[in-house]
Amino acid sequence: MYTISNRLKTFSIILIVLGVLGVAYGFMTSHKSLDEVKTMLEEEHSAHGAGHGDASESHSVTSVEFKESAHDVEEAHNALDTIHEAGEEVAIHTDTLSATNEEHASTDAHTTLTEEHATTDHGNVEHVEADHDEHAKHVQHQLANRPWAALYVAAFFFMMIALGALAFYAIQFAAQAGWSPLLFRVMEGVTAYLLPGALIVLAIAVASGTIGHYNLFIWMDPDVVAHDKLIQGKSGWLNITGFVIRGLIFIGGWYLYRHFARKFSIAQDNAEEGDNRNFKKSFRIAAGFLVFFIYTESMMSWDWIMSVDPHWFSTLFGWYVFAGMAVCAVTVIAMTTMYLKGKGLLPQVNDSHIHDLAKFMFGFSIFWTYLWFSQFMLIWYSNIPEEVTYFITRINDYKLPFFGMLVLNFIFPLLILMNSDYKRINWFVIMAGIIILFGHYIDIFNMIMPATVGDRWFIGIPEIGSILLFGGLFLLVVFTALTKAPLVAKRNPFIHESEHFHY
């Protein structure tokens, strides 16, 4: 039996406390007044102008428009004065009454034109000020969205690791795999986080549209829906009631499978020699669960991720999210297994098991890249405006995380894990795993942030605090679950094949 060490437990609690402090700081500093936002925008504009060496750009939009309008008025005045002087010269050669009338007419025209320019100038200034206020309010809302989005990204990231591990666990039973039974209890420990993690994700999503100010999903805002016919057409699906009901169905189905799979796994340990009834039950429910999973995972990805951009959709999106969660899940299973083996536990686990886990890490990384490229290439090639806007936003405003994610999730795993011998070296696999996990966190970051914070993104205290919070909770739940049962499923009918597995 594994016993969680006091050091690991304390470390997890410290991460949670630091995370709570970071998240609280993010929420406290995100609410800025409109005047503060205007000041911030003016400072940014001034810095931008100074960086380009153009003094005129250091002024605010309002002052630029006002000065241009004032310059136009001055030029009009000069033109009218010229006309006025010309009129006086002509009046010298005509009778006095005619000259006087022309002078009065010119003066009246000058006055009327001056009044018109003054009115136009005043209207331009009001229009520019209104646009400036509207932009400032938009930025104010984006800044308020940031801690919500940071919290949601981290919560979903750790939840999807547990969900991916559950699917991978079910695949092993459905395929009656002989290499993996030694790792079943590790998989069961990782899946223990699924219930609390999924409920937290759903709670954050709903809270953002109730106690929050529609900080994540704009379709939760009735004012937006009232003026958006496209969202109105999807309102039969995108509504809070349906969102919550579907979420609870997803979570309930996932939890029920995890509960009974764990129950049958432990019951099989206590069964008599040759009694495989509980294993057969595990096989049957695994096959049924995988059918349920493939539907609910796709719908979950539409609801919890894709609907932050309700105007955009992709038929590949469910598979794309699955590929990310699968590679992260296998990575965490491999890292947890190596940690336990380093503590003198799981002695039957050998280099071949680590090699196979690393092969899955490599394979799912290539699968993820294939789906990423397929989605990107087809949308880019077709060049349909309502589709390409998704990638244009990310390329323009998220260039570093967007292309950096591709390097982290494809180039590095390809170079590090392609060699078969490297897959047997623990520290090599750990290094690749850290890169993969960070890369797929950035992937989720790229999915959520552009629709919620726009170009106001940054990886700072709210983001790091959220990672620490849910990372600490994940460690605490997973390693506590590992203490609840022996680390080896000793009565599994394939356990001896797993113990003698060599590649």
XYZ file of C-alpha atoms in Angstrom:
503
model
C 0.000 0.000 0.000
C 1.197 3.454 -0.883
C 1.190 6.160 1.794
C 1.318 9.800 0.768
C 4.316 11.504 2.328
C 3.940 14.510 4.587
C 6.332 16.396 2.313
C 4.126 15.850 -0.751
C 0.974 16.667 1.186
C 2.513 19.873 2.550
C 3.799 20.806 -0.889
C 0.319 20.362 -2.362
C -1.284 22.507 0.343
C 1.334 25.240 -0.137
C 0.567 25.264 -3.871
C -3.151 25.593 -3.136
C -2.618 28.461 -0.685
C -0.293 30.317 -3.056
C -2.779 29.723 -5.847
C -5.681 31.124 -3.838
C -3.637 34.232 -3.051
C -2.705 34.676 -6.718
C -6.296 34.229 -7.892
C -7.582 36.638 -5.233
C -4.987 39.210 -6.293
C -6.065 38.803 -9.908
C -9.709 39.486 -9.080
C -8.924 42.421 -6.804
C -6.750 44.179 -9.384
C -8.934 43.476 -12.415
C -11.690 45.971 -11.645
C -10.578 49.344 -12.931
C -12.624 52.517 -13.289
C -13.297 53.982 -16.710
C -10.970 56.913 -15.980
C -8.177 54.517 -15.024
C -8.659 52.611 -18.271
C -8.604 55.853 -20.292
C -5.395 56.902 -18.594
C -3.861 53.493 -19.303
C -4.855 53.686 -22.976
C -3.413 57.196 -23.311
C -0.136 56.043 -21.755
C -0.007 53.056 -24.098
C -0.707 55.305 -27.079
C 1.968 57.750 -25.998
C 4.512 54.949 -25.582
C 3.533 53.577 -28.991
C 4.016 56.985 -30.585
C 7.394 57.475 -28.920
C 8.519 54.070 -30.107
C 7.862 55.094 -33.720
C 9.547 58.498 -33.315
C 6.422 60.377 -34.378
C 5.534 63.177 -32.004
C 2.038 63.603 -33.370
C 1.125 60.051 -32.380
C 1.802 60.871 -28.728
C -1.412 62.899 -28.581
C -4.777 61.347 -27.851
C -7.238 60.660 -30.658
C -9.501 63.434 -29.429
C -6.851 66.154 -29.488
C -5.669 65.079 -32.951
C -9.177 65.310 -34.388
C -9.818 68.626 -32.651
C -6.603 70.185 -33.966
C -7.309 68.980 -37.489
C -10.778 70.511 -37.326
C -9.399 73.770 -35.906
C -6.829 73.883 -38.706
C -9.614 73.468 -41.276
C -11.560 76.348 -39.711
C -8.473 78.583 -39.774
C -7.887 77.856 -43.461
C -11.526 78.652 -44.220
C -11.179 81.955 -42.374
C -8.083 82.868 -44.412
C -9.855 82.057 -47.664
C -12.830 84.206 -46.702
C -10.536 87.106 -45.713
C -8.951 86.918 -49.177
C -12.378 87.044 -50.773
C -13.267 89.942 -48.504
C -10.148 91.932 -49.551
C -10.818 91.244 -53.217
C -14.345 92.535 -52.723
C -13.014 95.771 -51.267
C -10.658 96.334 -54.236
C -13.529 95.891 -56.660
C -15.678 98.268 -54.575
C -13.193 101.142 -55.182
C -14.222 101.203 -58.873
C -17.993 100.977 -58.180
C -20.396 103.171 -56.365
C -20.262 103.314 -52.593
C -23.637 101.642 -52.009
C -22.706 98.608 -54.073
C -19.401 98.239 -52.220
C -21.159 98.478 -48.898
C -23.680 95.786 -49.884
C -20.917 93.459 -51.078
C -19.028 93.992 -47.855
C -22.083 93.145 -45.768
C -22.797 90.070 -47.898
C -19.215 88.885 -47.545
C -19.309 89.462 -43.812
C -22.577 87.501 -43.489
C -21.140 84.607 -45.497
C -18.009 84.663 -43.346
C -20.073 84.545 -40.175
C -22.358 81.764 -41.442
C -19.452 79.599 -42.597
C -17.633 80.121 -39.319
C -20.711 78.996 -37.398
C -21.068 75.912 -39.625
C -17.421 74.952 -39.094
C -17.748 75.476 -35.359
C -20.829 73.240 -35.260
C -19.119 70.565 -37.379
C -16.007 70.749 -35.228
C -18.031 70.347 -32.057
C -19.869 67.348 -33.536
C -16.596 65.679 -34.563
C -15.176 66.094 -31.090
C -18.318 64.597 -29.507
C -18.240 61.670 -31.942
C -14.555 60.947 -31.261
C -15.092 61.203 -27.516
C -18.041 58.774 -27.732
C -15.903 56.263 -29.695
C -13.070 56.693 -27.209
C -15.433 56.013 -24.284
C -16.872 52.946 -26.018
C -13.386 51.534 -26.634
C -12.401 52.238 -23.037
C -15.498 50.361 -21.780
C -14.630 47.406 -24.018
C -11.072 47.279 -22.650
C -12.437 47.653 -19.107
C -14.588 44.559 -19.646
C -11.633 42.611 -21.106
C -9.517 43.424 -18.051
C -12.322 42.243 -15.767
C -12.532 38.994 -17.771
C -8.866 38.097 -17.317
C -8.966 36.432 -13.831
C -12.089 34.484 -14.827
C -10.425 33.275 -18.009
C -7.165 32.400 -16.228
C -9.091 30.402 -13.628
C -11.121 28.616 -16.282
C -8.104 27.695 -18.427
C -6.260 26.099 -15.497
C -9.388 24.338 -14.203
C -10.164 22.844 -17.610
C -6.543 21.832 -18.189
C -6.305 19.638 -15.086
C -9.836 18.308 -15.541
C -9.057 17.177 -19.085
C -6.012 15.242 -17.848
C -8.278 13.186 -15.587
C -10.877 12.723 -18.336
C -8.226 11.640 -20.827
C -6.849 9.143 -18.309
C -10.344 7.696 -17.851
C -10.741 7.193 -21.603
C -7.259 5.646 -21.866
C -8.096 3.325 -18.942
C -11.318 2.216 -20.639
C -9.462 1.560 -23.894
C -7.071 -0.802 -22.068
C -9.981 -2.875 -20.757
C -11.924 -2.840 -24.029
C -8.807 -3.908 -25.957
C -7.861 -6.453 -23.245
C -4.345 -5.051 -23.327
C -1.699 -7.253 -21.760
C 1.082 -4.717 -21.253
C -0.751 -2.204 -19.050
C -2.464 -3.878 -16.023
C 0.504 -2.977 -13.804
C -0.409 0.671 -14.444
C -4.159 0.374 -13.794
C -4.039 1.682 -10.235
C -2.028 4.683 -11.367
C -4.703 5.395 -13.976
C -7.429 4.994 -11.366
C -5.625 7.452 -9.106
C -5.399 10.065 -11.870
C -9.087 9.663 -12.724
C -10.041 10.390 -9.096
C -9.675 14.092 -9.895
C -12.355 13.964 -12.612
C -15.436 14.496 -10.437
C -14.221 17.511 -8.424
C -12.354 18.904 -11.426
C -15.332 18.732 -13.795
C -17.721 20.200 -11.222
C -15.305 23.096 -10.677
C -15.134 23.791 -14.427
C -18.920 23.785 -14.719
C -19.258 25.990 -11.623
C -16.778 28.575 -12.968
C -18.573 28.668 -16.329
C -21.998 29.182 -14.759
C -20.724 31.661 -12.160
C -19.156 33.808 -14.878
C -22.613 34.311 -16.381
C -24.521 34.765 -13.112
C -22.510 36.359 -10.322
C -19.993 37.589 -12.908
C -20.673 39.962 -15.787
C -20.737 37.414 -18.629
C -16.968 37.136 -18.390
C -16.497 33.967 -20.449
C -19.504 33.234 -22.648
C -21.094 36.187 -24.427
C -24.148 34.108 -25.338
C -25.079 34.202 -21.634
C -25.584 37.987 -21.952
C -29.226 38.693 -22.961
C -28.300 42.129 -24.315
C -25.794 40.589 -26.725
C -28.253 37.897 -27.814
C -30.971 40.506 -28.433
C -28.791 42.191 -31.082
C -27.130 39.105 -32.581
C -29.265 37.040 -34.957
C -26.633 34.314 -35.303
C -26.573 33.657 -31.553
C -30.368 33.874 -31.495
C -30.426 31.039 -34.017
C -28.296 28.919 -31.667
C -30.172 29.876 -28.500
C -32.017 26.546 -28.491
C -28.665 24.960 -27.633
C -26.717 27.862 -26.134
C -28.718 28.721 -23.034
C -27.726 28.439 -19.385
C -30.387 25.858 -18.497
C -29.379 23.490 -21.293
C -25.708 24.167 -20.600
C -26.041 23.090 -16.959
C -28.220 20.050 -17.710
C -25.853 18.766 -20.379
C -22.853 19.407 -18.134
C -24.381 17.404 -15.299
C -25.225 14.551 -17.698
C -21.632 14.489 -18.958
C -20.173 14.510 -15.469
C -22.701 11.991 -14.156
C -21.941 9.505 -16.935
C -18.184 9.860 -16.564
C -18.380 9.485 -12.782
C -20.636 6.419 -12.942
C -18.206 4.620 -15.202
C -15.254 5.562 -13.029
C -17.119 4.449 -9.888
C -18.082 1.005 -11.201
C -14.761 0.411 -12.992
C -12.934 1.075 -9.731
C -15.412 -1.075 -7.802
C -15.006 -4.050 -10.161
C -11.227 -3.617 -10.230
C -10.947 -3.890 -6.439
C -13.534 -6.693 -6.339
C -11.408 -8.625 -8.833
C -8.469 -8.349 -6.406
C -10.532 -10.023 -3.716
C -11.990 -12.727 -5.978
C -10.930 -16.354 -5.859
C -8.315 -17.675 -8.239
C -9.829 -18.156 -11.686
C -12.945 -16.079 -10.952
C -12.934 -13.408 -13.659
C -16.542 -12.256 -13.450
C -15.606 -8.777 -12.277
C -13.068 -8.432 -15.077
C -15.753 -9.332 -17.612
C -18.011 -6.690 -16.099
C -15.198 -4.177 -16.429
C -14.792 -5.150 -20.074
C -18.481 -4.695 -20.863
C -18.892 -1.327 -19.152
C -15.648 -0.082 -20.727
C -17.004 -0.805 -24.209
C -20.270 0.942 -23.395
C -18.508 3.893 -21.796
C -16.326 4.521 -24.824
C -19.445 4.988 -26.959
C -20.865 7.402 -24.360
C -17.517 9.159 -24.058
C -16.984 9.863 -27.743
C -20.347 11.650 -27.935
C -20.160 13.511 -24.639
C -16.528 14.547 -25.082
C -17.394 16.162 -28.407
C -20.439 17.954 -26.990
C -18.447 18.998 -23.921
C -15.790 20.555 -26.154
C -18.508 22.490 -28.024
C -20.106 23.735 -24.818
C -17.136 24.360 -22.550
C -14.563 25.538 -25.102
C -15.870 26.305 -28.590
C -18.895 28.343 -27.458
C -16.662 31.118 -26.098
C -16.571 32.006 -29.831
C -20.260 31.412 -30.653
C -19.902 32.705 -34.223
C -17.232 30.126 -35.091
C -17.331 26.357 -35.299
C -15.216 23.450 -36.479
C -16.329 19.887 -37.127
C -12.859 18.688 -36.055
C -12.935 20.444 -32.719
C -14.056 17.492 -30.581
C -11.276 15.288 -31.934
C -8.777 18.100 -31.573
C -9.576 18.540 -27.868
C -9.503 14.768 -27.373
C -6.007 14.514 -28.874
C -4.760 17.152 -26.414
C -6.320 15.502 -23.397
C -5.061 12.056 -24.438
C -1.413 13.103 -24.742
C -1.586 15.022 -21.442
C -3.193 12.055 -19.683
C -0.584 9.552 -20.893
C 2.154 12.014 -19.937
C 0.847 12.348 -16.370
C 0.416 8.566 -16.088
C 4.043 8.097 -17.181
C 5.370 10.762 -14.805
C 3.362 9.390 -11.859
C 4.558 5.854 -12.595
C 8.188 6.969 -12.687
C 7.733 8.885 -9.427
C 6.313 5.824 -7.654
C 8.980 3.548 -9.114
C 11.623 5.978 -7.898
C 10.191 5.557 -4.392
C 10.777 1.787 -4.572
C 7.164 0.996 -5.475
C 5.895 -0.804 -8.598
C 9.078 -2.895 -8.863
C 7.634 -4.990 -11.723
C 7.327 -1.923 -13.945
C 10.274 -2.025 -16.316
C 11.761 0.065 -19.108
C 9.406 -1.515 -21.619
C 6.349 -0.082 -19.840
C 7.922 3.375 -19.818
C 8.870 2.873 -23.465
C 5.250 2.091 -24.388
C 3.929 5.096 -22.486
C 6.477 7.293 -24.266
C 5.353 5.781 -27.586
C 1.811 6.879 -26.805
C 3.092 10.339 -25.886
C 4.856 10.499 -29.232
C 1.937 9.045 -31.181
C -0.727 11.297 -29.659
C 1.528 14.310 -30.239
C 1.672 13.456 -33.948
C -2.106 12.843 -33.946
C -2.690 16.246 -32.314
C -0.479 17.912 -34.928
C -2.347 16.184 -37.741
C -5.667 17.496 -36.420
C -4.252 20.977 -35.788
C -2.915 21.202 -39.325
C -6.085 19.736 -40.856
C -8.260 22.270 -39.074
C -5.961 25.197 -39.820
C -5.176 24.317 -43.439
C -8.784 23.707 -44.501
C -10.023 26.954 -42.957
C -7.079 28.947 -44.329
C -7.467 27.452 -47.818
C -11.228 28.013 -48.059
C -10.778 31.586 -46.749
C -14.395 31.970 -45.598
C -14.537 35.224 -43.565
C -16.575 33.896 -40.642
C -14.122 30.989 -40.267
C -10.732 32.599 -40.834
C -11.396 35.325 -38.254
C -10.700 32.708 -35.562
C -7.121 32.197 -36.751
C -6.524 35.797 -37.831
C -7.188 36.957 -34.270
C -4.768 34.417 -32.864
C -2.037 35.050 -35.428
C -2.253 38.839 -35.063
C -2.669 39.124 -31.278
C -1.260 35.788 -30.013
C 1.627 35.180 -32.394
C 4.065 33.921 -29.737
C 1.733 31.487 -27.906
C 0.042 30.390 -31.130
C 3.192 29.362 -32.993
C 5.098 28.586 -29.787
C 2.441 26.002 -28.952
C 3.138 24.264 -32.255
C 6.837 24.048 -31.433
C 6.183 22.750 -27.905
C 3.549 20.199 -28.913
C 5.088 18.919 -32.139
C 8.712 19.850 -32.765
C 10.050 19.047 -29.286
C 8.205 15.703 -28.846
C 9.238 14.751 -32.378
C 12.919 15.422 -31.740
C 13.060 14.073 -28.178
C 10.888 10.951 -28.438
C 11.526 9.754 -31.988
C 14.541 7.679 -30.961
C 13.443 4.373 -29.439
C 16.296 4.286 -26.902
C 15.412 7.712 -25.506
C 11.939 6.444 -24.626
C 13.530 4.193 -22.004
C 15.444 6.978 -20.254
C 13.348 8.315 -17.396
C 14.744 11.828 -17.268
C 14.320 12.148 -21.033
C 10.664 11.172 -20.773
C 10.189 13.546 -17.812
C 11.711 16.419 -19.788
C 9.496 15.674 -22.784
C 6.482 15.417 -20.458
C 7.065 18.842 -18.913
C 7.330 20.408 -22.364
C 4.180 18.622 -23.559
C 2.120 19.658 -20.522
C 3.217 23.278 -20.813
C 2.500 23.256 -24.542
C -1.023 21.936 -24.088
C -1.735 24.433 -21.327
C -0.830 27.097 -23.917
C -3.170 25.319 -26.351
C -6.119 25.738 -23.949
C -4.925 29.298 -23.278
C -5.150 30.016 -27.016
C -8.655 28.562 -27.169
C -10.098 30.700 -24.355
C -8.192 33.970 -24.061
C -8.742 35.621 -27.482
C -12.532 35.518 -27.084
C -12.465 36.767 -23.488
C -9.565 39.204 -23.053
C -8.706 40.049 -26.665
C -5.204 41.459 -26.978
C -5.026 42.107 -23.205
C -3.421 38.722 -22.540
C -0.427 38.092 -20.338
C 0.871 35.155 -18.281
C 1.133 36.821 -14.904
C -0.055 36.386 -11.342
C -3.686 35.381 -12.149
C -2.563 32.709 -14.615
C 0.275 31.339 -12.471
C -1.906 31.469 -9.357
C -4.627 29.450 -11.104
C -2.101 26.812 -12.217
C -0.738 26.521 -8.667
C -4.253 26.276 -7.198
C -5.488 23.469 -9.414
C -2.075 21.822 -9.692
C -1.898 21.523 -5.903
C -5.473 20.240 -5.724
C -4.740 17.718 -8.484
C -1.679 16.362 -6.677
C -3.528 16.112 -3.369
C -6.545 14.280 -4.825
C -4.555 11.920 -7.061
C -1.971 10.816 -4.512
C -4.591 10.506 -1.783
C -6.576 8.192 -4.093
C -3.466 6.057 -4.635
C -3.412 5.282 -0.909
C -6.889 3.693 -0.996
C -5.925 0.412 -2.674
C -2.844 -1.698 -3.476
C -0.798 -0.332 -6.349
C -0.977 -3.614 -8.269
C -4.228 -5.151 -9.567
C -3.044 -8.599 -8.557
C -6.043 -10.692 -9.749
C -6.338 -9.167 -13.191
C -6.155 -12.079 -15.679
C -3.458 -10.260 -17.681
C -1.303 -9.243 -14.736
C 1.340 -11.915 -15.320
C 1.669 -10.920 -18.951
C 2.175 -7.328 -17.806
C 4.800 -8.337 -15.251
C 6.813 -10.175 -17.918
C 6.263 -7.587 -20.631
C 9.380 -6.775 -22.645
C 9.659 -4.899 -25.916
